[in-house]
XYZ file of C-alpha atoms in Angstrom:
591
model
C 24.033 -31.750 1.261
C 22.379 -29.946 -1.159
C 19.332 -28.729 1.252
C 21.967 -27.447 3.673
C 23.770 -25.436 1.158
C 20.507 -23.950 -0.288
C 19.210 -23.140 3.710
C 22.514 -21.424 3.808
C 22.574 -19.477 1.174
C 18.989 -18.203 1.581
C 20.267 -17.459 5.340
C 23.423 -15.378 4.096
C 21.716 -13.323 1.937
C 18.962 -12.575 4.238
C 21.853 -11.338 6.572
C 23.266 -9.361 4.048
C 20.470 -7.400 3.006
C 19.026 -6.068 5.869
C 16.106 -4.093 4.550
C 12.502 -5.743 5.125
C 8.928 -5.326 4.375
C 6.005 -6.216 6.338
C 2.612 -7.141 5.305
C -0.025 -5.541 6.830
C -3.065 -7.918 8.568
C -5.584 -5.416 9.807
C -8.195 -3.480 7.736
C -10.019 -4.257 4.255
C -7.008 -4.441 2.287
C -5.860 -7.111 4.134
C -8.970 -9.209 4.678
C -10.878 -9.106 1.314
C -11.114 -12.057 -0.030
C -9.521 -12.272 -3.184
C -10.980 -14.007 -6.677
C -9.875 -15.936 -9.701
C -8.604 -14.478 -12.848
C -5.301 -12.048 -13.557
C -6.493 -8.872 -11.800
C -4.456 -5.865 -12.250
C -2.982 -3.779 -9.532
C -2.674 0.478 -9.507
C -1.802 3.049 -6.996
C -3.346 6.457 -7.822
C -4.074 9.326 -5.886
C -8.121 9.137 -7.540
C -9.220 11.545 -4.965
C -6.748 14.165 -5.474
C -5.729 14.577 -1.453
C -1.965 14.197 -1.348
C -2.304 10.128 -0.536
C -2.082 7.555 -2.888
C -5.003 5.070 -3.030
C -5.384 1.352 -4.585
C -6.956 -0.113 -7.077
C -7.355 -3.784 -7.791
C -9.069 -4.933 -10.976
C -11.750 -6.828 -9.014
C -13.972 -4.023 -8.536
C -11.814 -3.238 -5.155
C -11.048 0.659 -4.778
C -9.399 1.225 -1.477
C -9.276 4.935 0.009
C -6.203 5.990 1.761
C -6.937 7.596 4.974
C -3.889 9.222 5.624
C -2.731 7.681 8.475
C -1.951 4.163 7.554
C -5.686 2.893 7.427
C -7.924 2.541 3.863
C -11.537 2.403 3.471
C -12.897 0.038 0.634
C -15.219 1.959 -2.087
C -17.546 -0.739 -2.879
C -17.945 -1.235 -6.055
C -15.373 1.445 -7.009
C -17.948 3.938 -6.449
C -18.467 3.187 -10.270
C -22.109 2.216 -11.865
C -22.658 0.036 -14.703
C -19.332 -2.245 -13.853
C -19.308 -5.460 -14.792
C -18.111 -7.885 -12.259
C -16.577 -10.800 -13.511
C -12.912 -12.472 -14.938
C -11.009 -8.879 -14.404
C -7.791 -8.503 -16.095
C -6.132 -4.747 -16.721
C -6.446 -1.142 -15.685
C -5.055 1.684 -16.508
C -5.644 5.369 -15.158
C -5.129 9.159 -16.546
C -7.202 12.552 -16.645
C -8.457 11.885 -20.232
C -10.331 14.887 -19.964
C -7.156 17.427 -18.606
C -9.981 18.557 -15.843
C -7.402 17.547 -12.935
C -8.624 14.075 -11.790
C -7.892 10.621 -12.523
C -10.028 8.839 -14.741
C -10.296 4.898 -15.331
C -10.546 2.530 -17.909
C -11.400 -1.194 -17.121
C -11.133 -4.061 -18.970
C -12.349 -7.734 -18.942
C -12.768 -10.712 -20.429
C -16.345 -10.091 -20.932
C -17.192 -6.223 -20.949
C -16.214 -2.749 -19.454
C -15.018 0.892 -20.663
C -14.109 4.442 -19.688
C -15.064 5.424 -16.363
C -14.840 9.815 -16.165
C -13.858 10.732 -12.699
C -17.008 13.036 -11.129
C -14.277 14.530 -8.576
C -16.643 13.949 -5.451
C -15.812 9.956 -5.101
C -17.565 8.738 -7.922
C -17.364 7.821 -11.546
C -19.509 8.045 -14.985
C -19.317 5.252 -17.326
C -18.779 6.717 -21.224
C -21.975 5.353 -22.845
C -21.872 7.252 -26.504
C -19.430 7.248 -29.296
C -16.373 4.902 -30.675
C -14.805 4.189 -26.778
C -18.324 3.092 -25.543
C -17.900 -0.083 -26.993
C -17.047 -3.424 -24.631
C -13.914 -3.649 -24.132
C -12.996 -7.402 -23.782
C -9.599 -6.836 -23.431
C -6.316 -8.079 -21.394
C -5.148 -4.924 -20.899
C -5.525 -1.003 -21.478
C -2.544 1.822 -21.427
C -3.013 5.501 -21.977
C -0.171 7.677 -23.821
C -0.518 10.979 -26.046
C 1.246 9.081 -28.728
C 0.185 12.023 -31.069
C 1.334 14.645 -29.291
C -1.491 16.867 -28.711
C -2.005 17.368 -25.547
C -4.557 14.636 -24.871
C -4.019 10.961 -23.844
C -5.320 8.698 -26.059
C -6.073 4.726 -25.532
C -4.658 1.029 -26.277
C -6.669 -2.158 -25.329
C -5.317 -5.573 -26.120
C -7.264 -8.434 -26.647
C -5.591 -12.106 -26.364
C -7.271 -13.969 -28.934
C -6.858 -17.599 -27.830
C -7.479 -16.933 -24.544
C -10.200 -14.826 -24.466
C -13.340 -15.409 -27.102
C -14.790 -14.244 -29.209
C -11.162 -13.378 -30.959
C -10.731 -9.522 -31.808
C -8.503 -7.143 -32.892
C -6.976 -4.275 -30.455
C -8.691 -1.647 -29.571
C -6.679 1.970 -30.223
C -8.675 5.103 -30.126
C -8.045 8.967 -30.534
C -8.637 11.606 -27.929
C -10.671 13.956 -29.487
C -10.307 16.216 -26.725
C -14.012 17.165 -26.732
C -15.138 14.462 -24.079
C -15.115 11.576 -27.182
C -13.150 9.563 -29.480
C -12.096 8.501 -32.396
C -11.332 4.426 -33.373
C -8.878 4.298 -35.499
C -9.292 0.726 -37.182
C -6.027 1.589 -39.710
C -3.593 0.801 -37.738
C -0.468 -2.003 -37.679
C -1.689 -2.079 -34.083
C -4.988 -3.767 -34.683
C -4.453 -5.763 -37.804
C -4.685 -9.697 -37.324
C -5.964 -12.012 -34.466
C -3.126 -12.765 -31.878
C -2.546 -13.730 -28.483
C -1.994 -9.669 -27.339
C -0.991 -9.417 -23.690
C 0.322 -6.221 -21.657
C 0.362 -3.052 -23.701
C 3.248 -0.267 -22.616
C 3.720 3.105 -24.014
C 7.018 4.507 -23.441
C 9.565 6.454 -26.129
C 12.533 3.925 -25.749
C 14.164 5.736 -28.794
C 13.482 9.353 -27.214
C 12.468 10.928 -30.618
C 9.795 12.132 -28.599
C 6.944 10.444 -29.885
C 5.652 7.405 -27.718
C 6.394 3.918 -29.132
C 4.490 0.728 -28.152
C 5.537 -2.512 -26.463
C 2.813 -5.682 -26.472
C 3.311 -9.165 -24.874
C 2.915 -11.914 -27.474
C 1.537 -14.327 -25.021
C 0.769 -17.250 -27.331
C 1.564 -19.827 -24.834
C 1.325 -22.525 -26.744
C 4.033 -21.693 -29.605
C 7.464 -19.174 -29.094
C 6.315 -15.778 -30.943
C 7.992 -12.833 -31.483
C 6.227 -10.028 -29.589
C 4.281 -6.860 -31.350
C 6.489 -3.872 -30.874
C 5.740 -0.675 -33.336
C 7.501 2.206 -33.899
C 5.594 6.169 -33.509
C 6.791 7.878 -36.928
C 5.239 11.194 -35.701
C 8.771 12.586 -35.379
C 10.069 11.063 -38.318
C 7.037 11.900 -40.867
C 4.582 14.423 -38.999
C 1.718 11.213 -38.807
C 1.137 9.187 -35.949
C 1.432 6.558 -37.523
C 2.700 2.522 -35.267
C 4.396 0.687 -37.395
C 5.089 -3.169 -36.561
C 9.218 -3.669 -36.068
C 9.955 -7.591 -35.692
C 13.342 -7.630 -37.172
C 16.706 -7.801 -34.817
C 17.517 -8.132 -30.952
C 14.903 -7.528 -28.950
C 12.526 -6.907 -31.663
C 12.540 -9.885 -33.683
C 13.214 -12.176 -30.358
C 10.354 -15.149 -30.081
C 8.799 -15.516 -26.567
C 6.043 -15.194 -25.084
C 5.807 -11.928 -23.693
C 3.492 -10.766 -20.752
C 4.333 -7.404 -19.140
C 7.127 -5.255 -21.014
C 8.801 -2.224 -18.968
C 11.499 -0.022 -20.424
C 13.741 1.478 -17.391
C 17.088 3.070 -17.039
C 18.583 0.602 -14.926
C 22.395 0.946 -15.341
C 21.413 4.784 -14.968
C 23.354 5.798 -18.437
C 20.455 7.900 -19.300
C 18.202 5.993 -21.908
C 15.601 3.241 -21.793
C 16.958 -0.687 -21.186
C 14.266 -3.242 -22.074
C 12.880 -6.216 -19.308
C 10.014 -8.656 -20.379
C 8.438 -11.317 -18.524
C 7.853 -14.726 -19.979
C 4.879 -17.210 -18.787
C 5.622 -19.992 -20.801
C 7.017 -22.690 -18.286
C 10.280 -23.485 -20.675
C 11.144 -20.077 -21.134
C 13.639 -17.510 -18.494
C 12.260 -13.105 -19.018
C 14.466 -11.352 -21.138
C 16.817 -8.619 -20.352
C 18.165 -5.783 -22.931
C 20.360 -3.547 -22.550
C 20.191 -0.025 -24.720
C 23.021 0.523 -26.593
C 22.392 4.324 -26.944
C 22.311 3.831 -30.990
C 18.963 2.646 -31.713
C 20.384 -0.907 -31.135
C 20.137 -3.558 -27.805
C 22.188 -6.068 -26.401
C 20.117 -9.316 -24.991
C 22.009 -9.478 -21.091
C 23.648 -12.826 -20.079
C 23.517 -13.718 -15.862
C 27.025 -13.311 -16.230
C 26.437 -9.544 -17.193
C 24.083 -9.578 -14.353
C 25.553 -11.256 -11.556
C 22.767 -13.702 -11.016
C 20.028 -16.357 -12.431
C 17.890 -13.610 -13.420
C 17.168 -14.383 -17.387
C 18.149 -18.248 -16.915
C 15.322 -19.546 -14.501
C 12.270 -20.549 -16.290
C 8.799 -20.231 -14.736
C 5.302 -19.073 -15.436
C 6.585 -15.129 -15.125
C 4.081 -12.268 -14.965
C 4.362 -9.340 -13.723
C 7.606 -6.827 -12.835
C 7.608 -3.600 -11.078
C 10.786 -1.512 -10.792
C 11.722 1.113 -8.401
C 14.478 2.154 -6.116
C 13.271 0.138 -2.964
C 16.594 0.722 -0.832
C 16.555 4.535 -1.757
C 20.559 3.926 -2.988
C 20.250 5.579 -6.302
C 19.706 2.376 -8.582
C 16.788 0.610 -9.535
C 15.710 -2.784 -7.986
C 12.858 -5.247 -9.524
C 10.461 -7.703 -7.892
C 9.325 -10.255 -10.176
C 6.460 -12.629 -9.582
C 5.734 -16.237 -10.447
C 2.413 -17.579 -11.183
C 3.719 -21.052 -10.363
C 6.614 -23.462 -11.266
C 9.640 -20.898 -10.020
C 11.987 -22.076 -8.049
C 11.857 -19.626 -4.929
C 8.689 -18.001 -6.139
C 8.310 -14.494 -6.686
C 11.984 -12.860 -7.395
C 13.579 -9.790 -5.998
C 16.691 -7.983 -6.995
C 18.337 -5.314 -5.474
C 20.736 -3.554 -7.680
C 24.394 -3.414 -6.717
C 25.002 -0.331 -8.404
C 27.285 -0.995 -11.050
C 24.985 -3.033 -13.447
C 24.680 -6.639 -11.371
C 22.041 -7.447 -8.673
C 21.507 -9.779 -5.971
C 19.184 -12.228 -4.853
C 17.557 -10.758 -2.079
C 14.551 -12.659 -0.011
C 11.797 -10.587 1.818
C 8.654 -11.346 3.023
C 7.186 -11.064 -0.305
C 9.215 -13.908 -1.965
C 9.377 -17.050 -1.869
C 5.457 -17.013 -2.804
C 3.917 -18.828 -5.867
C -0.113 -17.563 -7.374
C 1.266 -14.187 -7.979
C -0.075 -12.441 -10.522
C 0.234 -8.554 -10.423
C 2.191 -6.561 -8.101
C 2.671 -2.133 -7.883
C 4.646 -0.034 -5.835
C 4.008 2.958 -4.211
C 4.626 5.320 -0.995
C 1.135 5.040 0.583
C 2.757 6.067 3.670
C 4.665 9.043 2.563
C 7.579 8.015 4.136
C 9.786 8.436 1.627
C 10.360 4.757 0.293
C 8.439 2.473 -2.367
C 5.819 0.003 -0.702
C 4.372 -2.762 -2.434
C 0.939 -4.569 -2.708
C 0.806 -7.717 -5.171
C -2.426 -9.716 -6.148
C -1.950 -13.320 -5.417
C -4.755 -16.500 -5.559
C -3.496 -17.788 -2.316
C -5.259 -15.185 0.814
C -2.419 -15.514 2.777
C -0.120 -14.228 0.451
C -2.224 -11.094 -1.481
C -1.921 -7.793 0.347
C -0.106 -4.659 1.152
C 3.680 -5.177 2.263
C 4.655 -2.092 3.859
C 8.692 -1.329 3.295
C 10.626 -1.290 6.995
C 13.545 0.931 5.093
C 12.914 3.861 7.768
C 14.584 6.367 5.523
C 17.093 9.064 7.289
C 20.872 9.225 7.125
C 22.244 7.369 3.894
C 18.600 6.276 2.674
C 17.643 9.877 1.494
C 14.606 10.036 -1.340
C 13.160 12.813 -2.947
C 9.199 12.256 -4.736
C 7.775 14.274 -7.445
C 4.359 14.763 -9.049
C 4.142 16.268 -12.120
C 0.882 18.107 -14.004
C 1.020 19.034 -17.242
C -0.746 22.511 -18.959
C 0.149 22.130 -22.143
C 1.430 18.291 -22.589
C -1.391 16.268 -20.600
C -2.229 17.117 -17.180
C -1.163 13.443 -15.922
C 2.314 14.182 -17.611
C 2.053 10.119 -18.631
C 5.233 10.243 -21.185
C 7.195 13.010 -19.631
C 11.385 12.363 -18.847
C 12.584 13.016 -15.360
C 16.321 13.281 -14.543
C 18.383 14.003 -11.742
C 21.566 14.555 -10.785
C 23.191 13.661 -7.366
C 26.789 12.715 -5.356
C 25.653 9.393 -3.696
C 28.613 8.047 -1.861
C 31.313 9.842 -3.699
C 29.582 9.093 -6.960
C 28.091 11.462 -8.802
C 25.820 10.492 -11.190
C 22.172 10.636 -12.792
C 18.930 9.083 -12.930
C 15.730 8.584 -15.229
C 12.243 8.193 -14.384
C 9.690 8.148 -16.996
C 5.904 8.333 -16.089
C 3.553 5.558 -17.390
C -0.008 4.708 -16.824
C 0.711 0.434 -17.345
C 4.057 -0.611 -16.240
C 3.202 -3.489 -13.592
C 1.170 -5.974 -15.795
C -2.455 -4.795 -15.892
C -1.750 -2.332 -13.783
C 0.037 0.278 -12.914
C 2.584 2.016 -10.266
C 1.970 5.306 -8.457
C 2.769 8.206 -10.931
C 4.524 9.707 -8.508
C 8.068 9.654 -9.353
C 10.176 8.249 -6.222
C 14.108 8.643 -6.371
C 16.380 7.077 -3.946
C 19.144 9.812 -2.834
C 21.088 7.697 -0.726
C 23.471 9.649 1.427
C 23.119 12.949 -0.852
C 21.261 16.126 0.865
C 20.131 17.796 -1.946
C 19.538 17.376 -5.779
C 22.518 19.210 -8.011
C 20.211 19.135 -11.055
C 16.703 18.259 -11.668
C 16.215 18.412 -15.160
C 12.013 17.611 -16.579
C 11.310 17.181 -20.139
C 7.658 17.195 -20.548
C 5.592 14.708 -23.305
C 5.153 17.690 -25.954
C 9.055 18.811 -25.821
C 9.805 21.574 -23.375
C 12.557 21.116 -20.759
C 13.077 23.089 -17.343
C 15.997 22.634 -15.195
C 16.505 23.355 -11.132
C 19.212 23.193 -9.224
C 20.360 22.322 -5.604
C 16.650 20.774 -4.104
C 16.720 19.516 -0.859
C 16.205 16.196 0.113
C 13.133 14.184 1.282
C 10.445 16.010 0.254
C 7.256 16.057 -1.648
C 7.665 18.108 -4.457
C 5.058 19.473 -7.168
C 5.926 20.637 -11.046
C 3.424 22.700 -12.631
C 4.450 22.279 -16.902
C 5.737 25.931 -17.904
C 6.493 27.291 -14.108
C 10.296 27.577 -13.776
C 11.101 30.114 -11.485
C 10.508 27.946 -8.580
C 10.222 24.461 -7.134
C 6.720 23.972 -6.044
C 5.435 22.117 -2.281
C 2.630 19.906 -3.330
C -0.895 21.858 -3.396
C -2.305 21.282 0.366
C -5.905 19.973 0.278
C -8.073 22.185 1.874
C -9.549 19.818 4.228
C -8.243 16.249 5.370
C -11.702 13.972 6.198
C -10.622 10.825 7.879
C -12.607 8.046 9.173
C -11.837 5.363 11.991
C -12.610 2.264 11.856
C -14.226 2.049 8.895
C -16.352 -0.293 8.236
C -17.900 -0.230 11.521
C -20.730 -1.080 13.477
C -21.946 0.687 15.916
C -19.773 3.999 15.989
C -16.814 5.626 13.986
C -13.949 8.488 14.488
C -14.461 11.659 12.264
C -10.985 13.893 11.916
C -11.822 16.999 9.855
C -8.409 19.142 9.551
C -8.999 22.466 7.991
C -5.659 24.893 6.267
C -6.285 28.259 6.182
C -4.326 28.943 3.099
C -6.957 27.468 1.298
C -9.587 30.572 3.230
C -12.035 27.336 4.103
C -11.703 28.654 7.442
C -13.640 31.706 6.554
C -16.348 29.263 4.430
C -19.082 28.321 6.462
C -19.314 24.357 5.776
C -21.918 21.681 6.652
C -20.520 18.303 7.238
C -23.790 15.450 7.333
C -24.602 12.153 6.289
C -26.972 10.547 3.710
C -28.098 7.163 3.602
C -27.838 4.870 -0.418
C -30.998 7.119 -1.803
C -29.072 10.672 -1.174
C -31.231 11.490 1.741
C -29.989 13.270 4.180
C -29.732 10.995 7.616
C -27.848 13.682 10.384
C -25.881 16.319 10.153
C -22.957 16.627 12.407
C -21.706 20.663 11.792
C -23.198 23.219 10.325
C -21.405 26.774 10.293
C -17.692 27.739 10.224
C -14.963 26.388 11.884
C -11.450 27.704 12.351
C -8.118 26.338 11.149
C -6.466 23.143 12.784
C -8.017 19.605 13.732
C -11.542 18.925 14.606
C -12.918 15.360 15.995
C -16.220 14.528 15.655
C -18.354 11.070 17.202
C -20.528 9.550 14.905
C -23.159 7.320 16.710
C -25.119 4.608 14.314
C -26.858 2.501 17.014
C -30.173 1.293 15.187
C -28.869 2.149 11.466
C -29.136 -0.404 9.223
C -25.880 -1.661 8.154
C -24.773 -0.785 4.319
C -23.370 2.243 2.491
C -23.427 5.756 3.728
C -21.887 8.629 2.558
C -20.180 11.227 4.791
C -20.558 15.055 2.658
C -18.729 18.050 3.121
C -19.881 21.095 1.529
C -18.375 24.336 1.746
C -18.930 27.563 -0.765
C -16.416 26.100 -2.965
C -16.368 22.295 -3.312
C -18.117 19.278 -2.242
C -15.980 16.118 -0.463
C -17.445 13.013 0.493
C -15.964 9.669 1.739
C -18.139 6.461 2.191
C -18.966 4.527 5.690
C -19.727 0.710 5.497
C -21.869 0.095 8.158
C -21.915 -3.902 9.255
C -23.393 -6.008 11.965
C-alpha cells in the first residue's frame, strides 16, 4: 500500500509541475566517458564570444559552438596539467586583462593557469602561487578590496595526504603573489572541504564559508569573518560560536542566497555524512540566523539524511524565486533533490529527468543556449546519468528572464563579489531580487557568472540597482525584458547590449573524419569587414597545413568545406587572423 501511495505521489507532482529538462545524447559532452574522483563542474564564457562554455575538472574543456553543439579542447588546451584524482575549479581574470583565467586543483598537483586569449593557457611556474596545489577546492574573491582577486585553496587533511594547511594568497596585481601563511584561515590540519567567498553580513568586505568535512566525527565548520571594514586590515578571523556558526556537521559545499527575496544573504550547506540531513538558515537581517525546520519549508528538505554534495541555485522556472537542485552521492531516498520555490518561503518536491539519480557529485547551471532559462550539466560516476540536461521551459508569456554580465574597471574585471538587485511586478506582486556573483558556488565548481533573473509575467525591470565589490552603486530604471544585457563598472548613463564578437567561427561536426562545416559570420560594427583576414589550418607542430581564405570578406555569413581525406587523425587548429586579433578553435580529426 505503501508502493502505491509513493507511485502516486511521484505521479501528482510530476503533473503538477509541468516544466522539464532533457538531457542531451549527441556530441562530446554527452559521450565522454567519465572518471573516478569528485570532479568539479563550471560554466564560463573562457573564450570571450557571447556563449558560455564547460568545464569539468577532468581535464574536459568543452567549446560552445553557438548553436547547440560543443567541441572538446583536449586537454583544456592547457600544458603542464596533471591528470589524475581531480577535485575543484574555480575561474576569474586574475590579471584584469579581460579573459578568464583558471586555477585547478587535485589531490596530487596543479596551479594557476593565465588565459593566452587565443584558446590556450600558461601554467604560473615562478613565485608563492607556483606551488602544487593539492587541494579540494579553490575560490577567488578580492577579499581586500583592491581591485584584484586574490585566492583560497582547501586541503582535506584526512582525505587527502600528505596533510596541509590551506592555501590563501595575495594578488599582487603585478602578474604574482603573495602567501600569506598568518592567517586563521590556514592554521591547523583539518578535514577542509568547499571554500565560498561571499559578504553574508554586507559590510562590504568578503567573508569566508569552508565545509568541515570530517566524515568520521560531527565538526563545526570553518567560517571567518573579513574585518577590513571594521579595522582597515584584511584580516579572516575564525567565528564558531552561535547558529549557524558554531553548528557541528560535516559540511561540503556552502552557498549563501537570497531565497525568501528579503534582500540579504540566507545560508544552505550540504552534509555527506550518511546520518546527517543539509542545513538551512535563514538571515535574520541583524547579524543573527535562524536554523529552518521542514515545517518552515513545506517539505523534507533538512530532515532526509544522505551522502549530500553539491547544490546549485537559480531561478529555473523564470517565476521570480529561487529553486535548488541538490545531489546525492548515494544513500538518498529519491536521489538527487529538486525544489522549486513556491514563492512565499516553502518549496516543493519536484521530479525531472535529473532526479531520482544516485553517483552525483557536482552539478552547475547555466544558459548555454541563450534562451533565456538556467540549464544544467551535473558530473555523475554512472555514464548514463552525467551530462548536459537542457531546460524545456520555452520562455515567452509569464516565463519572462532578463541576464546580465557584469565587468568591472575599478573593482575586478570579473565583478566576482558585486550585489545585483532588481525590482519587478510579477503577478501583482511587486517585489525584489538579489544575485551575487561568485567564482565557487556549486561544489568544486562553479555556475555561469552571468546573472540570470526570472521575470515571470513582468515586461520590463522597474529598478535595476548594481553595487559593485569596491562600493559604488548605479541604478536604471524601466529595462525591458529578455535580453542580454552588459554593465561596464562606472558607465551610468545607459544600459549596455552585450559587446558583439567580431567574428562567430563555428565548426560542424566536430570531431570528424573525413570532412567538417566552417560558418565564419563577420559584424561590421566591429570594421573586420574592411580587415583583410586569412583563415588556414595548422597541424600539432604550428605548421601551416591549407589555407582556406585569404583577403577580405564583407559583412554577413560565410560557409566554407573543409576536406581532410588522407590527414592523419589528431589535433588541428583552425586560425583566424585579421589586422587586429588572432581566433582559433581546434578540429579533432578521428578514424
Amino acid at each position: 500500500m505503501r508502493t502505491t501511495f509513493t507511485l502516486i505521489l511521484l505521479s501528482f507532482c510530476t503533473f503538477l509541475f509541468s516544466q522539464t529538462f532533457t538531457k542531451i545524447t549527441t556530441g562530446p559532452i554527452a559521450t565522454d566517458t567519465p572518471t573516478g574522483g569528485y570532479a568539479g563542474v563550471s560554466w564560463v564564457d573562457y573564450d570571450g564570444d557571447g556563449d558560455i562554455d564547460l568545464f569539468l575538472n577532468q581535464d574536459f574543456l568543452y567549446q560552445n559552438d553557438g548553436n547547440g553543439n560543443f567541441t572538446r579542447i583536449f586537454n583544456s588546451g592547457i600544458v603542464g596539467i596533471s591528470i589524475g584524482y581531480n577535485n575543484g575549479n574555480s575561474w576569474a581574470d586574475i590579471d584584469n586583462d579581460g579573459d578568464l583565467d583558471l586555477v585547478l586543483v587535485n589531490r596530487s598537483s596543479n596551479g594557476v593557469f593565465t588565459n593566452n586569449g587565443d584558446g590556450t593557457f600558461t601554467k604560473i611556474t615562478t613565485g608563492d602561487i607556483a606551488t602544487n596545489l593539492n587541494a579540494w577546492s579553490a575560490a577567488w574573491a578580492d577579499y581586500d578590496n583592491d581591485g584584484w582577486v586574490d585566492l583560497v585553496a582547501t586541503h582535506p587533511c584526512g582525505i587527502s595526504n600528505p596533510c596541509h594547511t590551506n592555501w590563501l594568497f595575495n594578488n599582487n596585481g603585478d602578474g604574482s603573489f603573495t602567501e600569506i601563511t598568518n592567517s586563521d584561515v590556514n592554521m591547523g590540519l583539518r578535514a577542509y572541504t568547499v571554500g565560498n567567498w561571499a559578504d553574508f553580513d554586507d559590510d562590504g568586505d568578503m567573508d569566508l564559508f569552508i565545509g568541515s568535512g570530517e566524515v568520521s566525527v560531527n565538526s563545526k565548520d570553518h567560517i571567518y569573518i573579513n574585518q577590513l571594514t571594521e579595522t582597515g586590515s584584511p584580516d579572516l578571523v575564525l567565528n564558531q560560536t552561535g547558529v549557524l556558526f558554531g553548528d557541528f556537521r560535516d559540511g561540503q559545499n556552502w552557498n549563501l542566497i537570497d531565497y525568501d527575496n528579503d534582500g540579504d544573504l540566507d545560508a544552505f550547506v550540504t552534509n555527506f555524512k550518511e546520518d546527517l540531513p543539509n542545513d538551512f538558515y535563514k538571515n535574520n537581517g541583524d547579524g543573527t540566523f535562524t536554523r529552518l525546520t521542514d515545517a518552515d519549508l513545506g517539505v523534507h528538505m533538512v530532515s532526509e539524511a544522505a551522502k549530500w554534495l553539491a547544490n546549485t541555485w537559480g531561478d529555473f522556472n523564470n517565476d521570480g524565486w529561487l529553486d535548488v537542485f541538490i545531489t546525492a552521492d548515494y544513500l538518498s531516498p529519491f536521489g538527487n533533490h529538486f525544489y522549486l520555490s513556491n514563492g512565499d518561503g516553502t518549496f516543493a518536491h519536484h521530479f525531472p529527468a535529473m532526479a531520482n539519480i544516485i553517483g552525483t557529485r557536482s552539478a552547475a547551471n547555466g544558459d548555454y543556449d541563450n534562451d533565456g532559462d538556467l540549464d544544467l550539466f551535473m558530473n555523475s560516476t554512472q555514464s548514463a546519468f552525467r551530462g548536459l540536461y537542457r531546460n524545456n521551459l520555452n520562455p515567452g508569456a509569464g516565463e519572462n528572464w532578463i541576464n546580465l554580465t557584469l565587468e568591472g574597471t575599478i573593482s575586478n574585471r570579473s565583478a566576482i563579489g558585486a550585489k545585483i538587485r532588481v525590482k519587478a511586478t510579477i503577478n501583482g506582486q511587486t517585489f525584489w531580487q538579489r544575485r551575487d556573483i561568485s567564482s565557487q558556488n556549486a561544489f568544486c565548481g562553479q555556475n555561469s557568472m552571468r546573472v540570470h533573473f526570472g521575470l515571470g509575467d513582468a515586461a520590463s525591470i522597474d529598478s535595476l540597482i548594481i553595487e559593485w565589490p569596491l562600493g559604488l552603486k548605479e541604478s536604471f530604471t524601466n529595462i525591458s525584458s529578455n535580453q542580454f544585457l552588459q554593465f561596464v563598472e562606472g558607465q551610468t548613463t545607459a544600459v549596455l547590449e552585450p559587446k558583439r564578437a567580431a567574428i562567430s567561427l563555428n565548426v560542424h561536426p566536430n570531431p570528424f573524419s573525413e570532412a567538417t562545416n566552417i560558418t565564419l559570420q563577420i559584424n561590421s560594427e566591429n570594421n573586420l569587414d574592411k580587415q583583410a583576414i586569412k583563415l588556414s589550418v595548422l597541424d600539432a607542430s604550428q605548421k601551416e597545413i591549407t589555407t582556406l581564405f585569404n583577403g577580405k570578406k564583407p559583412p554577413g555569413i560565410h560557409e566554407f568545406k573543409l576536406n581532410t581525406s588522407g590527414w592523419a587523425p589528431g589535433s588541428y587548429y583552425l586560425i583566424l587572423e585579421s589586422e587586429a586579433s588572432i581566433f582559433s578553435k581546434t578540429l579533432i580529426i578521428v578514424r
